[in-house]
mmCIF file of N, CA and C in Angstrom:
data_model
loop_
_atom_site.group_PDB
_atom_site.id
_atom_site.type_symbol
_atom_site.label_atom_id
_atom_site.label_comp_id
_atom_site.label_asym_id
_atom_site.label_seq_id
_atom_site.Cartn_x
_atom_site.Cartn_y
_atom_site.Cartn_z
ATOM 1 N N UNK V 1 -9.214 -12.188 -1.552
ATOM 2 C CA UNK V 1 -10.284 -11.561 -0.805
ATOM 3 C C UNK V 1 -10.785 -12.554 0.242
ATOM 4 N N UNK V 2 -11.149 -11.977 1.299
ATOM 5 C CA UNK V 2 -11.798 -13.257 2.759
ATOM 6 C C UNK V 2 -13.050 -12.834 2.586
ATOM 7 N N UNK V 3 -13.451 -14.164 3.432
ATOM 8 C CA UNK V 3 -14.665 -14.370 3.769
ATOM 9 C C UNK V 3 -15.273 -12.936 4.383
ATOM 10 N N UNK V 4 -14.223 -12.481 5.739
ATOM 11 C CA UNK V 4 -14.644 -11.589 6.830
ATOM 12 C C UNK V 4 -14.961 -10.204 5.753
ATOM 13 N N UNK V 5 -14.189 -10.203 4.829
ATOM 14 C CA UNK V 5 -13.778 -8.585 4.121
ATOM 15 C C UNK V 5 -15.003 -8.888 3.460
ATOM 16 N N UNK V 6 -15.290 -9.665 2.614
ATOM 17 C CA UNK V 6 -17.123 -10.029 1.606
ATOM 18 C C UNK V 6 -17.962 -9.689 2.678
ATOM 19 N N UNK V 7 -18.325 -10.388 3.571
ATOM 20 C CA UNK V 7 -19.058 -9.531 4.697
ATOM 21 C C UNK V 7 -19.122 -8.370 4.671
ATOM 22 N N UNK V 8 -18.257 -8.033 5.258
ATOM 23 C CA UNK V 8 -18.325 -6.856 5.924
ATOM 24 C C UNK V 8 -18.854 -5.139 4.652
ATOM 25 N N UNK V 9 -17.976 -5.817 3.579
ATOM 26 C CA UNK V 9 -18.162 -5.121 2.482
ATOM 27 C C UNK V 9 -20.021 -5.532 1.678
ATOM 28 N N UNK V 10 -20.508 -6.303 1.994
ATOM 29 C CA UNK V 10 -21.710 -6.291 2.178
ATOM 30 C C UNK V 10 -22.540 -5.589 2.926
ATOM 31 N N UNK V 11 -21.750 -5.290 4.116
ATOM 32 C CA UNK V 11 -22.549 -4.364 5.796
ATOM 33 C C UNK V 11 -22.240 -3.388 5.190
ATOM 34 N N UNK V 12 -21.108 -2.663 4.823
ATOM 35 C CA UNK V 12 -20.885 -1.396 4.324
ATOM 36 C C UNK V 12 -21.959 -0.626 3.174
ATOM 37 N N UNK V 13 -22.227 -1.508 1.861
ATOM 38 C CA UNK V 13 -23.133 -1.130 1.272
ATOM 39 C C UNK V 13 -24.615 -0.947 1.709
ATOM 40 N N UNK V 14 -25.114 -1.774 3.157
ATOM 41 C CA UNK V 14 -26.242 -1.738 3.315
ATOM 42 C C UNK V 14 -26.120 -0.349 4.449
ATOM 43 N N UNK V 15 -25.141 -0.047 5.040
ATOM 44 C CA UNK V 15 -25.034 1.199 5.853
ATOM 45 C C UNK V 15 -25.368 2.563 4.550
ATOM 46 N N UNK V 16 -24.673 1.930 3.325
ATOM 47 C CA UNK V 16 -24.807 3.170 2.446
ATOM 48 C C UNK V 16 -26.345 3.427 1.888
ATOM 49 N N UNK V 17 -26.877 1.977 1.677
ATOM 50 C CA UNK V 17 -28.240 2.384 1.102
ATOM 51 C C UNK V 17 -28.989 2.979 2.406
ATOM 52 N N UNK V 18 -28.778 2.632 3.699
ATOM 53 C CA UNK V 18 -29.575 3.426 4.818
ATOM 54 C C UNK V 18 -29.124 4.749 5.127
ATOM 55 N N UNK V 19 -28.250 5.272 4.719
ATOM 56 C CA UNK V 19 -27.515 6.413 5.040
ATOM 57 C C UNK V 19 -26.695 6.830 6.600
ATOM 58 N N UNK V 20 -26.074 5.717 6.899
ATOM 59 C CA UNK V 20 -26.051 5.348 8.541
ATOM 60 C C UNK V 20 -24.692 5.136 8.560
ATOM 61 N N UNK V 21 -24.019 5.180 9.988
ATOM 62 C CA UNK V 21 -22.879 4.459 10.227
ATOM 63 C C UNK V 21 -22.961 3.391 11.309
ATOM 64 N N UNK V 22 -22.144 2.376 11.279
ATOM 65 C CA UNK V 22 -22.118 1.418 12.601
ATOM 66 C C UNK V 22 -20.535 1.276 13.365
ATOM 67 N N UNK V 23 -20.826 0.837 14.268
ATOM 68 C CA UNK V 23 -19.509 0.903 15.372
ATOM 69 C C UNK V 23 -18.870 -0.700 14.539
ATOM 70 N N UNK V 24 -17.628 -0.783 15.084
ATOM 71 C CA UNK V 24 -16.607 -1.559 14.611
ATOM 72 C C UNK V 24 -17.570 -2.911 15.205
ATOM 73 N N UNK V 25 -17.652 -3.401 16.998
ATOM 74 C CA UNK V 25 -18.558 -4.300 17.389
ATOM 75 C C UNK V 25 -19.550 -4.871 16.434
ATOM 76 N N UNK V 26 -20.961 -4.017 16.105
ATOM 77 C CA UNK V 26 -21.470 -4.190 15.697
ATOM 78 C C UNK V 26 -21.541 -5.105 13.980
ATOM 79 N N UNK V 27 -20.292 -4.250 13.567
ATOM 80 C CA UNK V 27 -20.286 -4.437 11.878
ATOM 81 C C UNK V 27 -19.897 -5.935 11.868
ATOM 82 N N UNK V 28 -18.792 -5.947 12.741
ATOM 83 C CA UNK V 28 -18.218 -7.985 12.870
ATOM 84 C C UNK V 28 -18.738 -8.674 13.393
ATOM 85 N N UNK V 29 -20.172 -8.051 14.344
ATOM 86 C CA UNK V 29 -20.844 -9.605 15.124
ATOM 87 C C UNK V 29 -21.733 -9.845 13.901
ATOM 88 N N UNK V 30 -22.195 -8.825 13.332
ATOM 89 C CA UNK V 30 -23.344 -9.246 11.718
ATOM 90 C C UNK V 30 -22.474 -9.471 11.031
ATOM 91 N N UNK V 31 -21.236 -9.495 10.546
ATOM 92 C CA UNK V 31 -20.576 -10.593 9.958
ATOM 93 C C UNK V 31 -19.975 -11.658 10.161
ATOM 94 N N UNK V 32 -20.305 -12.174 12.059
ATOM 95 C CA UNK V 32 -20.269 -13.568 12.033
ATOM 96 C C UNK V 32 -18.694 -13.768 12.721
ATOM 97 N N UNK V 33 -17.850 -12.235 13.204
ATOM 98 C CA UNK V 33 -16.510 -12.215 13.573
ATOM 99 C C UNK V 33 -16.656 -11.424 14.725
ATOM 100 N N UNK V 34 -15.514 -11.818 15.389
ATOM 101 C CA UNK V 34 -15.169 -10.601 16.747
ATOM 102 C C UNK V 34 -14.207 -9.238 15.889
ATOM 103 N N UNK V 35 -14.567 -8.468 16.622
ATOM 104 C CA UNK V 35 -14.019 -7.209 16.078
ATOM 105 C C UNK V 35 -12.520 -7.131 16.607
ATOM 106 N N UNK V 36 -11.937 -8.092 17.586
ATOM 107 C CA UNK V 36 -10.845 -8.192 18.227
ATOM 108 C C UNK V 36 -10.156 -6.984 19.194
ATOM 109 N N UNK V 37 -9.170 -6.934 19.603
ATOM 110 C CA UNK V 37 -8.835 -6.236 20.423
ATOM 111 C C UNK V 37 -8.588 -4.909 19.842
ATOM 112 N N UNK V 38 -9.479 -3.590 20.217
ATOM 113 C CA UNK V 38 -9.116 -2.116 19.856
ATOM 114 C C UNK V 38 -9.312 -2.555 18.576
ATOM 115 N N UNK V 39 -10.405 -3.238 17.652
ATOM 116 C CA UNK V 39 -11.262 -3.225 16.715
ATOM 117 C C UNK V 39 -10.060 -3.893 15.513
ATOM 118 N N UNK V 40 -8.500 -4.538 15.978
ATOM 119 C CA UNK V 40 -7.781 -4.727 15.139
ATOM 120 C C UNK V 40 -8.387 -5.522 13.724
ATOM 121 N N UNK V 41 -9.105 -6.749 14.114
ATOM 122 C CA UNK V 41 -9.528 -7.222 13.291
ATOM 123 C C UNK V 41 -10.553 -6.901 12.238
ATOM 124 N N UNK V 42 -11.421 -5.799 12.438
ATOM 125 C CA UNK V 42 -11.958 -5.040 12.022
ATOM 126 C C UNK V 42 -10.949 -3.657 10.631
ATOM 127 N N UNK V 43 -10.183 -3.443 11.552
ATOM 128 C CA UNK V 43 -9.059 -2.708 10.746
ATOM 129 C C UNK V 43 -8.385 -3.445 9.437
ATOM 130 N N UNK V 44 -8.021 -4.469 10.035
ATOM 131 C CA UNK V 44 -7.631 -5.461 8.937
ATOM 132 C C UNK V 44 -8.717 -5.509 7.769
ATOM 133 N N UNK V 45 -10.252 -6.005 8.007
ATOM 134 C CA UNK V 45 -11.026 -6.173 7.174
ATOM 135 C C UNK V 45 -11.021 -4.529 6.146
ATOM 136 N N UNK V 46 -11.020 -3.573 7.068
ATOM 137 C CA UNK V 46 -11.467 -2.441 6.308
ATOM 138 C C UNK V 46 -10.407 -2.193 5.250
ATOM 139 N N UNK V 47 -8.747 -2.730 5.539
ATOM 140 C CA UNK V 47 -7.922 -2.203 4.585
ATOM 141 C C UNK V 47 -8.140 -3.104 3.106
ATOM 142 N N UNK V 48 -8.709 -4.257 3.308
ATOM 143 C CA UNK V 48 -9.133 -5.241 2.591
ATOM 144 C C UNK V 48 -10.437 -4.311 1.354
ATOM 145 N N UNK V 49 -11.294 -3.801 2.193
ATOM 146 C CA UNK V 49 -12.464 -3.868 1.612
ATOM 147 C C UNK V 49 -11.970 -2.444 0.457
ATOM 148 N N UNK V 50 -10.902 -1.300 1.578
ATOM 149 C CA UNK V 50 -10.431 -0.295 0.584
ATOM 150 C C UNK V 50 -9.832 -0.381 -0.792
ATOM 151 N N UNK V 51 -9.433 -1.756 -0.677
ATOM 152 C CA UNK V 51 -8.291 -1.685 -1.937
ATOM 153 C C UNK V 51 -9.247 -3.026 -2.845
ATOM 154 N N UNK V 52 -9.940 -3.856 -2.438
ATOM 155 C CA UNK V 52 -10.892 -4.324 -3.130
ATOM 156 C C UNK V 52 -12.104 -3.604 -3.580
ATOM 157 N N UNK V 53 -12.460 -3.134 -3.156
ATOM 158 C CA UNK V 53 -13.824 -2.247 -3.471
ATOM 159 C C UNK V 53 -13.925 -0.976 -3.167
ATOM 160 N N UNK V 54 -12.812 -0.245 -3.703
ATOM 161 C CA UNK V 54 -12.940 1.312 -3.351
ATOM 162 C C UNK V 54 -13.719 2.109 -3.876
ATOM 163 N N UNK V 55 -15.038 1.999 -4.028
ATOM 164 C CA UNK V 55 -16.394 2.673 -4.022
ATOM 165 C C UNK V 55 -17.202 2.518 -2.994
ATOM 166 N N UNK V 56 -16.495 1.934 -2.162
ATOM 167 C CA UNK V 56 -17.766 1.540 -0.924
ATOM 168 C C UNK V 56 -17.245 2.285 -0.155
ATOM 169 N N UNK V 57 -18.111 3.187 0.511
ATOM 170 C CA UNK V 57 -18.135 4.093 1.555
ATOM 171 C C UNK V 57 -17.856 3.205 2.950
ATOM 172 N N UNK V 58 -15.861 3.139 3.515
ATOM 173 C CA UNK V 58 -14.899 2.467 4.176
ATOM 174 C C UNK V 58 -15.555 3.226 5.545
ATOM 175 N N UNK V 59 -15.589 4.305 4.975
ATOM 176 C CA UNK V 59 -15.461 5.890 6.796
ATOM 177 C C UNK V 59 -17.070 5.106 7.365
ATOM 178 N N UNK V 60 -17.933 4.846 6.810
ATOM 179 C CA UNK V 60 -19.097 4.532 7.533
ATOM 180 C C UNK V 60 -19.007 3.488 8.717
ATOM 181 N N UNK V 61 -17.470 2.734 8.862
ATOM 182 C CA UNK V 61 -17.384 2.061 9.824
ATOM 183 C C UNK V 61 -16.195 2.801 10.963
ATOM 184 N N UNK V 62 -17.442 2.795 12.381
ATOM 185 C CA UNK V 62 -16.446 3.561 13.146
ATOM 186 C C UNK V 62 -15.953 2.851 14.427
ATOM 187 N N UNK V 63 -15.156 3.662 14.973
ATOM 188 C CA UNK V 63 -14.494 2.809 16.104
ATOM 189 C C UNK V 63 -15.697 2.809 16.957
ATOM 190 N N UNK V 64 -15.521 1.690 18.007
ATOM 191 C CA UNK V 64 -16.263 1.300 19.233
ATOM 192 C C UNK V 64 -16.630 2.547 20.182
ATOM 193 N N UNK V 65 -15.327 3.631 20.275
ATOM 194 C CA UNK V 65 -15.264 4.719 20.811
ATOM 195 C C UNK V 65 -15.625 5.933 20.403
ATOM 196 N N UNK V 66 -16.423 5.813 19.134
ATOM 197 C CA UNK V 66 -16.661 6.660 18.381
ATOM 198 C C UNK V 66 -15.686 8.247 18.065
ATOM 199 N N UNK V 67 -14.415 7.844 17.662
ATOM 200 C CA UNK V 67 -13.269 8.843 17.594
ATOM 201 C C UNK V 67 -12.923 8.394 16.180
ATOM 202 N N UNK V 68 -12.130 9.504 15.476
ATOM 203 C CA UNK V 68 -11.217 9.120 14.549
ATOM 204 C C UNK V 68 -10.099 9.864 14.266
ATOM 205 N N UNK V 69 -8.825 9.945 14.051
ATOM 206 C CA UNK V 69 -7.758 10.260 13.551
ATOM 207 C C UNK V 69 -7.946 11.649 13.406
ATOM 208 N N UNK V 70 -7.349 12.608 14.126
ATOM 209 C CA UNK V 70 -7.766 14.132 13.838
ATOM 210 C C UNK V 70 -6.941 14.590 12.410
ATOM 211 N N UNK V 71 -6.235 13.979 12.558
ATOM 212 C CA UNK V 71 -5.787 14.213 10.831
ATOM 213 C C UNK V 71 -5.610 13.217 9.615
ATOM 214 N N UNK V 72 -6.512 12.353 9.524
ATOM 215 C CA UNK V 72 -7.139 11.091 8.948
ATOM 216 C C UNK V 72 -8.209 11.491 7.912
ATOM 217 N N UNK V 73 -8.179 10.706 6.988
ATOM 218 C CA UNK V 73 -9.493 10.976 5.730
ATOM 219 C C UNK V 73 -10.648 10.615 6.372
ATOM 220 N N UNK V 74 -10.683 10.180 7.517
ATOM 221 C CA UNK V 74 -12.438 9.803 7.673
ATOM 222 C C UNK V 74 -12.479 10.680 8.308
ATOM 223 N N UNK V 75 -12.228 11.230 8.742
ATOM 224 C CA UNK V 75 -12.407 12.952 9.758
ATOM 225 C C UNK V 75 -13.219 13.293 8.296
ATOM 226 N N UNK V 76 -12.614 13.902 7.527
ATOM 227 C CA UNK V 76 -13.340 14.482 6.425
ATOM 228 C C UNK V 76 -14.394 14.379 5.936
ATOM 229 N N UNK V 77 -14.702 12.430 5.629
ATOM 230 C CA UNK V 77 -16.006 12.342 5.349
ATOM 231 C C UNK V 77 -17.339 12.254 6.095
ATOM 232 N N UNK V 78 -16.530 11.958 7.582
ATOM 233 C CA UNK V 78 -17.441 11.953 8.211
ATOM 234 C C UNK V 78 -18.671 13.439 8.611
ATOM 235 N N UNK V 79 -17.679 14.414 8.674
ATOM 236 C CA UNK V 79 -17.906 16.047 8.369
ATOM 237 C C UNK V 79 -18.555 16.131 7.560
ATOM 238 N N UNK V 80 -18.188 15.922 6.470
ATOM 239 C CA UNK V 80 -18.846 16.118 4.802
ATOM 240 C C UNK V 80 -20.430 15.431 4.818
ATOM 241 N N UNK V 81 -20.782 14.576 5.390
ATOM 242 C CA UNK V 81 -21.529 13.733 5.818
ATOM 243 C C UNK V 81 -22.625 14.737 6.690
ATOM 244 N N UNK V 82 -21.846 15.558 8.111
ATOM 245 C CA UNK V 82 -23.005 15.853 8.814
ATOM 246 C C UNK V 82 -22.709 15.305 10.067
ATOM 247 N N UNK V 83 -21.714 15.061 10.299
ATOM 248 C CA UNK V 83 -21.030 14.788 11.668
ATOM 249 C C UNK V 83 -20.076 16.012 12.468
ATOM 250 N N UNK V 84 -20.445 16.164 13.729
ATOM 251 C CA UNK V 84 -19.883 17.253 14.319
ATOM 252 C C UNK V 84 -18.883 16.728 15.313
ATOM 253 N N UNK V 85 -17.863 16.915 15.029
ATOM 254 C CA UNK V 85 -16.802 17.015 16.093
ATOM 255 C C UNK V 85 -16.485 17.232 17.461
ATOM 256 N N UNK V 86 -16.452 16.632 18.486
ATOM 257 C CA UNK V 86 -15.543 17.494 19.857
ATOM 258 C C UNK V 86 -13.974 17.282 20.144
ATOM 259 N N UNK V 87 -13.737 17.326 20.955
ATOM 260 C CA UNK V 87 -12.638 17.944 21.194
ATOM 261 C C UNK V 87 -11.592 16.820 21.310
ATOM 262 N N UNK V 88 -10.514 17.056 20.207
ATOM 263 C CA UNK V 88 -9.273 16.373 20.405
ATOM 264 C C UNK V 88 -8.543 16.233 21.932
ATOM 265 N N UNK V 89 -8.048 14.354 21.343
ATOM 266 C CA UNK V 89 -7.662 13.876 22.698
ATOM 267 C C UNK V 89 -6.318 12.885 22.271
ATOM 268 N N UNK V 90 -5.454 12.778 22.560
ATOM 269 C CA UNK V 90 -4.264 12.285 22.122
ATOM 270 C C UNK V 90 -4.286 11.858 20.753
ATOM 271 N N UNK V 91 -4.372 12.957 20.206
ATOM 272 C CA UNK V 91 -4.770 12.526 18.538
ATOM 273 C C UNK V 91 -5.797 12.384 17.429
ATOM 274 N N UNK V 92 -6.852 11.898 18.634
ATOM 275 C CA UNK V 92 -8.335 11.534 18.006
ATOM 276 C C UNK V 92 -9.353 12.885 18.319
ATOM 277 N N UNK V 93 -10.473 12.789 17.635
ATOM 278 C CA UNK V 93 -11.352 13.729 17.552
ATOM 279 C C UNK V 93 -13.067 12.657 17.664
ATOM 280 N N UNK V 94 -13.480 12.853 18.868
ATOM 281 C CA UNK V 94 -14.821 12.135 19.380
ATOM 282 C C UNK V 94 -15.900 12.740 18.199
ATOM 283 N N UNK V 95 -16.374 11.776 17.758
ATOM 284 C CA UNK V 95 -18.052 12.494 16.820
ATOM 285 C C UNK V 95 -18.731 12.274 17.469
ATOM 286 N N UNK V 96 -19.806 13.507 17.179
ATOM 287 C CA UNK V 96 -21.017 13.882 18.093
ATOM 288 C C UNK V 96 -21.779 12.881 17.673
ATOM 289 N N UNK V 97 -22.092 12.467 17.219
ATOM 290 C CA UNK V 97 -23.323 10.975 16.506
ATOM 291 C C UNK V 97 -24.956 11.354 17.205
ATOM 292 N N UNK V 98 -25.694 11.344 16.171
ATOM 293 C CA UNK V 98 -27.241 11.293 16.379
ATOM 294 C C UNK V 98 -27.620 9.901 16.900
ATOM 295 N N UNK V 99 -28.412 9.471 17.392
ATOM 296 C CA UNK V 99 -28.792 8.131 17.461
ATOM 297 C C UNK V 99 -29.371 7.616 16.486
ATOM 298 N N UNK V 100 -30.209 8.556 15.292
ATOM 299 C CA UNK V 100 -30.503 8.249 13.762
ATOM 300 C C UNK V 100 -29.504 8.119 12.812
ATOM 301 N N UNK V 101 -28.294 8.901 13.632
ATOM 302 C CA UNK V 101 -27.221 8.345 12.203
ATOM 303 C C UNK V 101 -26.257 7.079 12.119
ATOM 304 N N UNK V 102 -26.694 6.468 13.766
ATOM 305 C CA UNK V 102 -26.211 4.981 13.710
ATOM 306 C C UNK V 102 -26.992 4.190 13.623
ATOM 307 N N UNK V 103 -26.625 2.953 12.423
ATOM 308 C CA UNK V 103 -27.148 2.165 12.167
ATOM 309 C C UNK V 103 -27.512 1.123 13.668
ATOM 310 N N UNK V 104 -29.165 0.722 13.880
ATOM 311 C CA UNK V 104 -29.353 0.078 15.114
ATOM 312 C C UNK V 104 -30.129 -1.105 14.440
ATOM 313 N N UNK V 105 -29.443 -2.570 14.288
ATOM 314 C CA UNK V 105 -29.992 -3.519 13.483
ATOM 315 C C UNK V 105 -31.139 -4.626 14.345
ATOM 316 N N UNK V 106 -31.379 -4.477 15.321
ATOM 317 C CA UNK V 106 -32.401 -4.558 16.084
ATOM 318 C C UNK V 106 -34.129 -3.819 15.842
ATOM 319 N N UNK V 107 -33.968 -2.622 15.384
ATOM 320 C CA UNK V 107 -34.430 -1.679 14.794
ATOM 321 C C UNK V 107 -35.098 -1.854 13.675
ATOM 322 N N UNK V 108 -34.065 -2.283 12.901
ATOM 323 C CA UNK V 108 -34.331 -2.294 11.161
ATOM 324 C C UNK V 108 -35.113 -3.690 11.243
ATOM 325 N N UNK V 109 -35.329 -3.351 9.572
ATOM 326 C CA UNK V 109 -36.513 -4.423 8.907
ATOM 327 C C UNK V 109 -35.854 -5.466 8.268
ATOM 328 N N UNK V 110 -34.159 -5.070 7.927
ATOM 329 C CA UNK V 110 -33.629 -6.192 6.968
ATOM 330 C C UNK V 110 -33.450 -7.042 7.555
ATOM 331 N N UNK V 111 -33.219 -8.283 7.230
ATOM 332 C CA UNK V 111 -32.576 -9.429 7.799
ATOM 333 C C UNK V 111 -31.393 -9.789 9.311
ATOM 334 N N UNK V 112 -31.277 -10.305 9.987
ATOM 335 C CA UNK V 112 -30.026 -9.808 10.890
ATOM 336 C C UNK V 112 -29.381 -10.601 10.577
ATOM 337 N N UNK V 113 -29.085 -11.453 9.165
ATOM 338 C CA UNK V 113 -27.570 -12.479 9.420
ATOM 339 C C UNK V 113 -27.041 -11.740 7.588
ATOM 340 N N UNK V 114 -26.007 -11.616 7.281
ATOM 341 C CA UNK V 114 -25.677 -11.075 5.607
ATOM 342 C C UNK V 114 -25.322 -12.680 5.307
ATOM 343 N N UNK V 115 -24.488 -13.000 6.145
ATOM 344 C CA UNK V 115 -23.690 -14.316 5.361
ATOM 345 C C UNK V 115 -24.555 -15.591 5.928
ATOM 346 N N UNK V 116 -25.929 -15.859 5.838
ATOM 347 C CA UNK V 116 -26.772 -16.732 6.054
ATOM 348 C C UNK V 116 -26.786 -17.133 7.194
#
């Protein structure tokens, strides 16, 4: 298990106790990482955090572009959730996103660093 994946899998649970999602950017600068190019490094962490801690709600972290896989499991939860869809684009499907249903850590009351 890494450092980046403990993080991040820390950000994930605190998205769950707020009921929120955050963009890929966001989730790796509060864990202290670049999200890398087209969020790769970010991707990496998430396959980490799936197979280490598969109770933690993975879909709450979204791309920079706010799209996901039109035929992908986070399509699903994100739906299931309360997320509305537009219109497929080489594959992907854009979510409508509230500005209350993304996590804005500027905003919040918790702490802004997880890993000290």
């Amino acid at each position: 298990m890494s450092a980046r994946a403990s993080a991040v899998a820390e950000i994930l649970w605190e998205l769950k106790r707020a009921d929120k999602v955050a963009k890929f950017t966001d989730i790796a600068a509060r864990a202290g990482f670049s999200a890398g190019a087209n969020g790769r490094a970010m991707a990496t962490c998430l396959k980490a955090v799936r197979r280490d801690w598969p109770h933690l709600e993975w879909w709450r972290a979204i791309s920079d572009d706010a799209t996901v896989k039109a035929d992908g499991e986070q399509v699903g939860h994100v739906t299931a959730w309360g997320v509305a869809t537009g219109e497929e684009k080489a594959g992907r499907l854009t979510l409508k996103l509230d500005d209350e249903q993304v996590m804005n850590w500027d905003e919040a009351s918790s702490p802004s660093a997880v890993n000290g």
